[in-house]
Coordinates of C-alpha atoms in Angstrom, one line a residue:
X1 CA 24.3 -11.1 12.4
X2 CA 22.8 -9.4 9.2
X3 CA 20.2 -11.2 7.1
X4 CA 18.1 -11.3 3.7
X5 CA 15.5 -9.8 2.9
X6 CA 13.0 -9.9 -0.3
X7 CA 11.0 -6.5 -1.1
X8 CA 8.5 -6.1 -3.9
X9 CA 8.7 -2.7 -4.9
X10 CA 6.4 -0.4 -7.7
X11 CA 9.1 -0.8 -11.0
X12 CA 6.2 1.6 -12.6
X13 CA 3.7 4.0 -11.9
X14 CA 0.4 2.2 -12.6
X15 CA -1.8 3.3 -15.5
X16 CA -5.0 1.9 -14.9
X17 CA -5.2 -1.7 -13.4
X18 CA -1.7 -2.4 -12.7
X19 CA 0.5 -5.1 -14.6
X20 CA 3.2 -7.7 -13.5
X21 CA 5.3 -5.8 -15.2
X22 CA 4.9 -3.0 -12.9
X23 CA 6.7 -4.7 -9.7
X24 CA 10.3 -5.7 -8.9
X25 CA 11.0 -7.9 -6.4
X26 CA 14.5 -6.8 -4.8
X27 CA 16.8 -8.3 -1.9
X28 CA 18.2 -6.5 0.3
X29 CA 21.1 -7.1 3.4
X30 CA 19.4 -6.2 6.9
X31 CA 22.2 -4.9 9.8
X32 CA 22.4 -6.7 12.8
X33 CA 19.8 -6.1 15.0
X34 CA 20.8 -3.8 18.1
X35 CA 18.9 -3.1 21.2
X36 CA 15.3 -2.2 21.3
X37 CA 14.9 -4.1 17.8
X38 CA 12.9 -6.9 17.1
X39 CA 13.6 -9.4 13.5
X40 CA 10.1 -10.1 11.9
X41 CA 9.3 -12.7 9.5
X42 CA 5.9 -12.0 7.1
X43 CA 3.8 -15.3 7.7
X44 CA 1.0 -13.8 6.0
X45 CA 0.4 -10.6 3.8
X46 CA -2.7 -8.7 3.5
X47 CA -3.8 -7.6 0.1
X48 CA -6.5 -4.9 -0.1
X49 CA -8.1 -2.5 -2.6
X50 CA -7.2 0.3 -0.7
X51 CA -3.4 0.0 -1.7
X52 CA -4.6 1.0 -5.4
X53 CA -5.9 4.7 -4.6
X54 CA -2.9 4.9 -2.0
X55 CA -0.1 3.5 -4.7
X56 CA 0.0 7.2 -5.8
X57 CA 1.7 8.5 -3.4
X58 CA 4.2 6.2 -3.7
X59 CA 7.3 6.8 -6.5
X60 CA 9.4 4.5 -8.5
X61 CA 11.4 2.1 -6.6
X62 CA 9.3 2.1 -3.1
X63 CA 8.0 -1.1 -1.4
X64 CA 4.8 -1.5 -2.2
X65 CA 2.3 -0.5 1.3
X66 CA 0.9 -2.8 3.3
X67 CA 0.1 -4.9 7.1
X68 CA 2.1 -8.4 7.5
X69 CA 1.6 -10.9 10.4
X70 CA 4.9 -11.7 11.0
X71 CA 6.9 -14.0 13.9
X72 CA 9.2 -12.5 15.8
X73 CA 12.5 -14.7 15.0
X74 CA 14.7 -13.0 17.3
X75 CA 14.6 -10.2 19.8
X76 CA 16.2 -7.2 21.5
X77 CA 13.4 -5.6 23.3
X78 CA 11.5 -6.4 26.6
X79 CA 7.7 -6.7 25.6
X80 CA 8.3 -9.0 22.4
X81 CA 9.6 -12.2 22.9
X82 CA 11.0 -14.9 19.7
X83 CA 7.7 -16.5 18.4
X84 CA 5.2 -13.8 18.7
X85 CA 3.0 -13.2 15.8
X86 CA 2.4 -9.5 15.5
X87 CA 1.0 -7.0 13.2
X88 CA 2.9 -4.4 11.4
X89 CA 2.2 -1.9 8.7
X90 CA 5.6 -3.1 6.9
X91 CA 5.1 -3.1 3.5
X92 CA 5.6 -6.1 1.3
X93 CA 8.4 -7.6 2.9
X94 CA 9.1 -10.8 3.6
X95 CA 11.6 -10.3 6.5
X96 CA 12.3 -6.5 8.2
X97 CA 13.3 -5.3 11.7
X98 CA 11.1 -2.8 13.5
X99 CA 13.5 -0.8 15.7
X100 CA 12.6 0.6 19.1
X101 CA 8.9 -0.4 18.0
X102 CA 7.1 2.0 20.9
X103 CA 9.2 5.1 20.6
X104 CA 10.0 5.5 16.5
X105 CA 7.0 3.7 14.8
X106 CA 3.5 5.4 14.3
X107 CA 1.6 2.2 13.9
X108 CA 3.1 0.0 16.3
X109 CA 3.2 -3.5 16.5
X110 CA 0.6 -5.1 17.8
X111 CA 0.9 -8.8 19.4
X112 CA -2.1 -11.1 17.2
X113 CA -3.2 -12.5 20.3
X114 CA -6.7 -11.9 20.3
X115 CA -7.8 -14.7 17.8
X116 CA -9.8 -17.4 19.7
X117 CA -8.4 -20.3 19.6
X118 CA -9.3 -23.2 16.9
X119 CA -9.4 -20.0 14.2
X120 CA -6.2 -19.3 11.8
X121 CA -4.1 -16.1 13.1
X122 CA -4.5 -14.7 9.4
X123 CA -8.0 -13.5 10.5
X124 CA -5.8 -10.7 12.4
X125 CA -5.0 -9.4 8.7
X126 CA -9.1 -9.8 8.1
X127 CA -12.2 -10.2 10.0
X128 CA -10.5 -9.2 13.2
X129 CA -8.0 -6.7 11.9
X130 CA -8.7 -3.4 9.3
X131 CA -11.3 -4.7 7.5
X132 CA -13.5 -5.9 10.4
X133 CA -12.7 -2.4 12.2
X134 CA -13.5 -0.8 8.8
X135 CA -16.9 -2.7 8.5
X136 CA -17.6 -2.1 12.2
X137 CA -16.8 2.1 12.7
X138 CA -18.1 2.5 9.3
X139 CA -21.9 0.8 10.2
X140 CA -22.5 1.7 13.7
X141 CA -20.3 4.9 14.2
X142 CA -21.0 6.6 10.8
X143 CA -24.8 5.4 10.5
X144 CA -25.1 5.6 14.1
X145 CA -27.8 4.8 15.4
X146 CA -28.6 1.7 13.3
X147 CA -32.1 0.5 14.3
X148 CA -33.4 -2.4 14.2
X149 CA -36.1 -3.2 11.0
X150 CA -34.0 -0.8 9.0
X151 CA -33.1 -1.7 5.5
X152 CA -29.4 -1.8 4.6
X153 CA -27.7 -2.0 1.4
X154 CA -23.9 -3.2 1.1
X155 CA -22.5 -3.4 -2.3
X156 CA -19.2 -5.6 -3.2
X157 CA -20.7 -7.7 0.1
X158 CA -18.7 -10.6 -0.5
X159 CA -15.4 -8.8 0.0
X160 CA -13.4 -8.6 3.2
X161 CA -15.6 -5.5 4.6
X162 CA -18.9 -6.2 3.5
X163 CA -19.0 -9.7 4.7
X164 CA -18.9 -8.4 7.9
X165 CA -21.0 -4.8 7.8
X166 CA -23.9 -7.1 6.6
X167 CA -23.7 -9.3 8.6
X168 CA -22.8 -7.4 11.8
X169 CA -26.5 -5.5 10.8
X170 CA -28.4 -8.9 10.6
X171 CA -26.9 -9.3 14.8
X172 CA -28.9 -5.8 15.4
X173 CA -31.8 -6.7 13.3
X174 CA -31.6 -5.2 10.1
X175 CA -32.7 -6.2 6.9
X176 CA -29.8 -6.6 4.0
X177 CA -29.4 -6.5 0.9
X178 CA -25.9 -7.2 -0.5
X179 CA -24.7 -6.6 -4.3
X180 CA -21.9 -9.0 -5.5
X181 CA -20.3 -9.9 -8.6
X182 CA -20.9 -13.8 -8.9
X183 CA -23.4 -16.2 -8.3
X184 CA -20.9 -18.1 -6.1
X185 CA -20.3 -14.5 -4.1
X186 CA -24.3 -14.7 -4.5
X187 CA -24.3 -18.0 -2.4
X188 CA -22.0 -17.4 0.3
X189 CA -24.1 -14.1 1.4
X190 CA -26.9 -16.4 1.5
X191 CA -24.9 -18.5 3.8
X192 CA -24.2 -15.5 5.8
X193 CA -27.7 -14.9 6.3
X194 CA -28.3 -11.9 4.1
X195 CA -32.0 -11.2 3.0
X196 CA -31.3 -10.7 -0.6
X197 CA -28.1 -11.2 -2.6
X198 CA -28.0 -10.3 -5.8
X199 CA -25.2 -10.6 -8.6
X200 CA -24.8 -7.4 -10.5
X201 CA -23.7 -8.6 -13.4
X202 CA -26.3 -10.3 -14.2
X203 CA -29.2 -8.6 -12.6
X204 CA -30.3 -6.4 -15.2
X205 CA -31.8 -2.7 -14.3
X206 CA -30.2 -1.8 -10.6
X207 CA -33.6 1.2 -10.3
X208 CA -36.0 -2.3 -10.7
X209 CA -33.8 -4.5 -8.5
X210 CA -34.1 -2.0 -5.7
X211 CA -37.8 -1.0 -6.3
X212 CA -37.9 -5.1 -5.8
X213 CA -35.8 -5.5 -2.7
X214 CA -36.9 -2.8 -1.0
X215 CA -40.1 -1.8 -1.5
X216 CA -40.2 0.8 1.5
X217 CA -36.5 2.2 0.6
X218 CA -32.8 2.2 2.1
X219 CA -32.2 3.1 5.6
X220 CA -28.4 2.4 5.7
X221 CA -26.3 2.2 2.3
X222 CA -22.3 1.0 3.1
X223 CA -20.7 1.9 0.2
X224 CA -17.8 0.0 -1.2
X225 CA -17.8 1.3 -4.9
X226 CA -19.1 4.8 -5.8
X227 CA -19.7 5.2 -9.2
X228 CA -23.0 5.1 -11.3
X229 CA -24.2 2.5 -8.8
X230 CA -24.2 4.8 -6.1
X231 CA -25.7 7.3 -8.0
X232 CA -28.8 4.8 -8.2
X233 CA -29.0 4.0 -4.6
X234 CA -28.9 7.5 -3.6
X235 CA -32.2 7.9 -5.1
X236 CA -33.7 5.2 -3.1
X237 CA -32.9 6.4 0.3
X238 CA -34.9 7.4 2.9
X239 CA -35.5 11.0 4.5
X240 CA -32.6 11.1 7.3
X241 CA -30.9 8.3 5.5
X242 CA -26.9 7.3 6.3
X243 CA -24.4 6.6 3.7
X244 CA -21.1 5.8 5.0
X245 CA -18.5 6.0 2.0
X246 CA -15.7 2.9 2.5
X247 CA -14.5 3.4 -0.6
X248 CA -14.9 3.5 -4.7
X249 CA -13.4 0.6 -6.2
X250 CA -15.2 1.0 -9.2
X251 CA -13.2 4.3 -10.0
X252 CA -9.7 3.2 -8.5
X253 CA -8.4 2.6 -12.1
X254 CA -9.7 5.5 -14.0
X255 CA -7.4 7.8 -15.6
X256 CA -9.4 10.7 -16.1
X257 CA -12.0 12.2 -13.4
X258 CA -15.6 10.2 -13.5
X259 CA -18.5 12.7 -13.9
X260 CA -21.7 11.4 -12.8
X261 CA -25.0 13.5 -11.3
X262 CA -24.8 16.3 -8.6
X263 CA -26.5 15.0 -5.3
X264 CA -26.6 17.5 -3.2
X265 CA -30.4 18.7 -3.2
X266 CA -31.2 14.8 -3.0
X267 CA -29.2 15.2 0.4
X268 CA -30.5 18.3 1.4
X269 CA -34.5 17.3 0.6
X270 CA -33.7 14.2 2.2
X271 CA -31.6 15.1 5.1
X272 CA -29.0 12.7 4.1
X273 CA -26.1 12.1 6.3
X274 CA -23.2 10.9 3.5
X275 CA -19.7 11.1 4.9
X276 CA -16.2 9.0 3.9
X277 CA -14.0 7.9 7.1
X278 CA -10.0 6.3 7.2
X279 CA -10.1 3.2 9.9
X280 CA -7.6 4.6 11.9
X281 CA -9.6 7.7 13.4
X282 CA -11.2 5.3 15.8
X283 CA -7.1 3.8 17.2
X284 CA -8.3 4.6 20.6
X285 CA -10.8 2.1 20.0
X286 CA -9.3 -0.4 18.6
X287 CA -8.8 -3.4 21.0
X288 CA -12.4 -2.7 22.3
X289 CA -13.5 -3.4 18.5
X290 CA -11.1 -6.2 18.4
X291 CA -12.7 -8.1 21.2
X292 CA -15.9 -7.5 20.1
X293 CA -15.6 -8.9 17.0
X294 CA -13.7 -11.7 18.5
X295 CA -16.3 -12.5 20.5
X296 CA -18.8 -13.1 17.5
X297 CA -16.3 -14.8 15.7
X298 CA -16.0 -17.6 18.8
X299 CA -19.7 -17.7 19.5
X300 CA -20.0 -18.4 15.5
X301 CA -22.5 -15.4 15.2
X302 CA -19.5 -13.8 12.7
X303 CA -18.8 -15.9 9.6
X304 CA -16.0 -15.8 7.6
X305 CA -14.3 -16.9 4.2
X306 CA -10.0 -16.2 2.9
X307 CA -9.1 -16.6 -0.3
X308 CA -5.4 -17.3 0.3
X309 CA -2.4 -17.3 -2.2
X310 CA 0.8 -19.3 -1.6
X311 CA 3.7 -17.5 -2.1
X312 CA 5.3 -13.9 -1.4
X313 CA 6.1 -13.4 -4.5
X314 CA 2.4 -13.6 -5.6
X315 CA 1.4 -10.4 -4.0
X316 CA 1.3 -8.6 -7.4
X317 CA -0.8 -11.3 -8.8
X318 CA -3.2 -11.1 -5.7
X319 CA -3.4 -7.4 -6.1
X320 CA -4.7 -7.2 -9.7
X321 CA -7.1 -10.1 -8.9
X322 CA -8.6 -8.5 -5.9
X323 CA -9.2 -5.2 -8.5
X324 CA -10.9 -7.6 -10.7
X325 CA -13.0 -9.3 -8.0
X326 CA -11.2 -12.6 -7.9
X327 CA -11.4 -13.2 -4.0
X328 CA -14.2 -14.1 -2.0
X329 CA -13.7 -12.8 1.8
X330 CA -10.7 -11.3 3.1
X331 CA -7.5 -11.9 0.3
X332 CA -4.0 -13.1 2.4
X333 CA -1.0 -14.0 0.8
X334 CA 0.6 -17.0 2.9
X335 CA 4.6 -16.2 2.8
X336 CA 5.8 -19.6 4.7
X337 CA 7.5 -22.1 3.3

């Protein structure tokens, strides 16, 4: 029996932040599932700042990328049963079949069963999905080893990452300073136990702030957002310093290259270890991260915060606001009724 499906799809190349006007949402008639297949219904969607920088390689008319949590609503295949949430790198779709899901699909699905109990199962999209991996690789394998006295610096803190790279350095001992872009963000990384939060915005000169916060210099910088504010921190590090690179949100919509200073003898004179990473490198990995972090997240020693939108069709929206630094935590878009 075939079914309905809704698809948002790029109407327009972006140019700069993107617009409403640059989606389409589109239906489309699914076949009838055949053996192997499994029917999957989006419960929630996962909206990220990654999906700007990787939009590009996307042309006119494509789905838009992106993970679901979906329930399975009907089945075909041994190992997934009707009612199992799992996560799958869909795209933004609100219903889709996954066929032979272990032989044909690179990321395969993955049953959400690993959330404790007495937590939503959208955390699988967040704190125990990619961006608590991200956060988790990205601090102790790329600043490996991370010490504990050390003084860490996490800008855009308050997002889905951050959140949980500063916080997963106060569990070893660190001392954090996170950079966000309200005084509400502000608040809730004082909640989370940082040492110093500071809004950006409104802080004045970032070269005083850090003089300021820390006096004996940076240890550990997780970069979220590149830029002229990186350029600042780099000068504050310390000799044999780590910089893991997440991302640069603060260049995502640019249309022309950004030039800023050349760093490399501050590396070299420092002995700077600066390097960029993609999540997935450390697949092998995965479900030992996962139960890590689950494990904090039960005990309570991992906080976290969703700013959720209602409605599938809202992904767009979401997407822009989460450019602008709208969302506080991880950002899901609830697609049930």
């Amino acid at each position: 029996m075939s079914s309905v499906s809704r698809k948002i799809v790029m109407a327009r190349r972006f140019d700069g932040m993107p617009k409403l006007s640059d989606f389409a949402i589109q239906e489309e008639t699914l076949p009838a599932l055949a053996d192997g297949g499994v029917l999957c219904q989006t419960v929630s969607l996962s909206v990220d700042p990654y999906m700007r920088p990787y939009s590009s390689r996307l042309k006119e008319g494509d789905v838009m990328i992106g993970q679901t949590l979906a329930r399975i609503v009907e089945s075909r295949h041994p190992k997934y049963a009707a009612g199992d949430l799992v996560l799958h790198h869909s795209g933004w779709r609100d219903r889709y079949i996954v066929e032979k899901p272990d032989e044909t699909q690179p990321l395969p699905l993955l049953k959400a069963n690993y959330v404790p109990e007495g937590h939503p199962a959208s955390l699988a999209l967040g704190i125990l999905g990619m961006p608590g991996a991200t956060a988790y690789f990205g601090l102790n394998t790329i600043c490996n080893p991370v010490k504990s006295g050390e003084t860490v610096v996490v800008n855009a803190a308050a997002g889905a990452v951050g959140a949980v790279v500063g916080q997963l350095a106060k569990l070893q001992g660190c001392r954090v300073v996170g950079f966000a872009g309200t005084d509400e963000k502000v608040e809730y990384l004082k909640e989370l136990g940082f040492d110093e939060a500071i809004n950006y915005k409104t802080m004045g000169s970032l070269e005083e702030v850090l003089k300021q916060t820390c006096p004996n210099g940076v240890d550990i910088y997780f970069d979220n957002v590149g830029g002229t504010f990186s350029d600042t921190v780099m000068t504050h590090m310390n000799d044999f310093g780590r910089i893991s690179v997440c991302g640069c949100i603060s260049q995502y919509n640019n249309t022309a290259p950004a030039l800023g200073p050349r760093q490399q003898w501050l590396m070299v004179s420092k002995q700077l270890l600066m390097q960029g990473f993609l999540v997935y490198r450390w697949k092998d990995q995965w479900m030992q991260c996962m139960e890590t972090l689950a494990t904090h997240v039960a005990e309570g020693k991992l906080k976290y915060r969703e700013t959720v939108v209602k409605g599938f069709e809202r992904a767009p929206e979401a997407l822009i606001g989460i450019l602008g630094g709208e969302n506080i935590g991880k950002m899901i878009i609830n697609c049930e009724p």
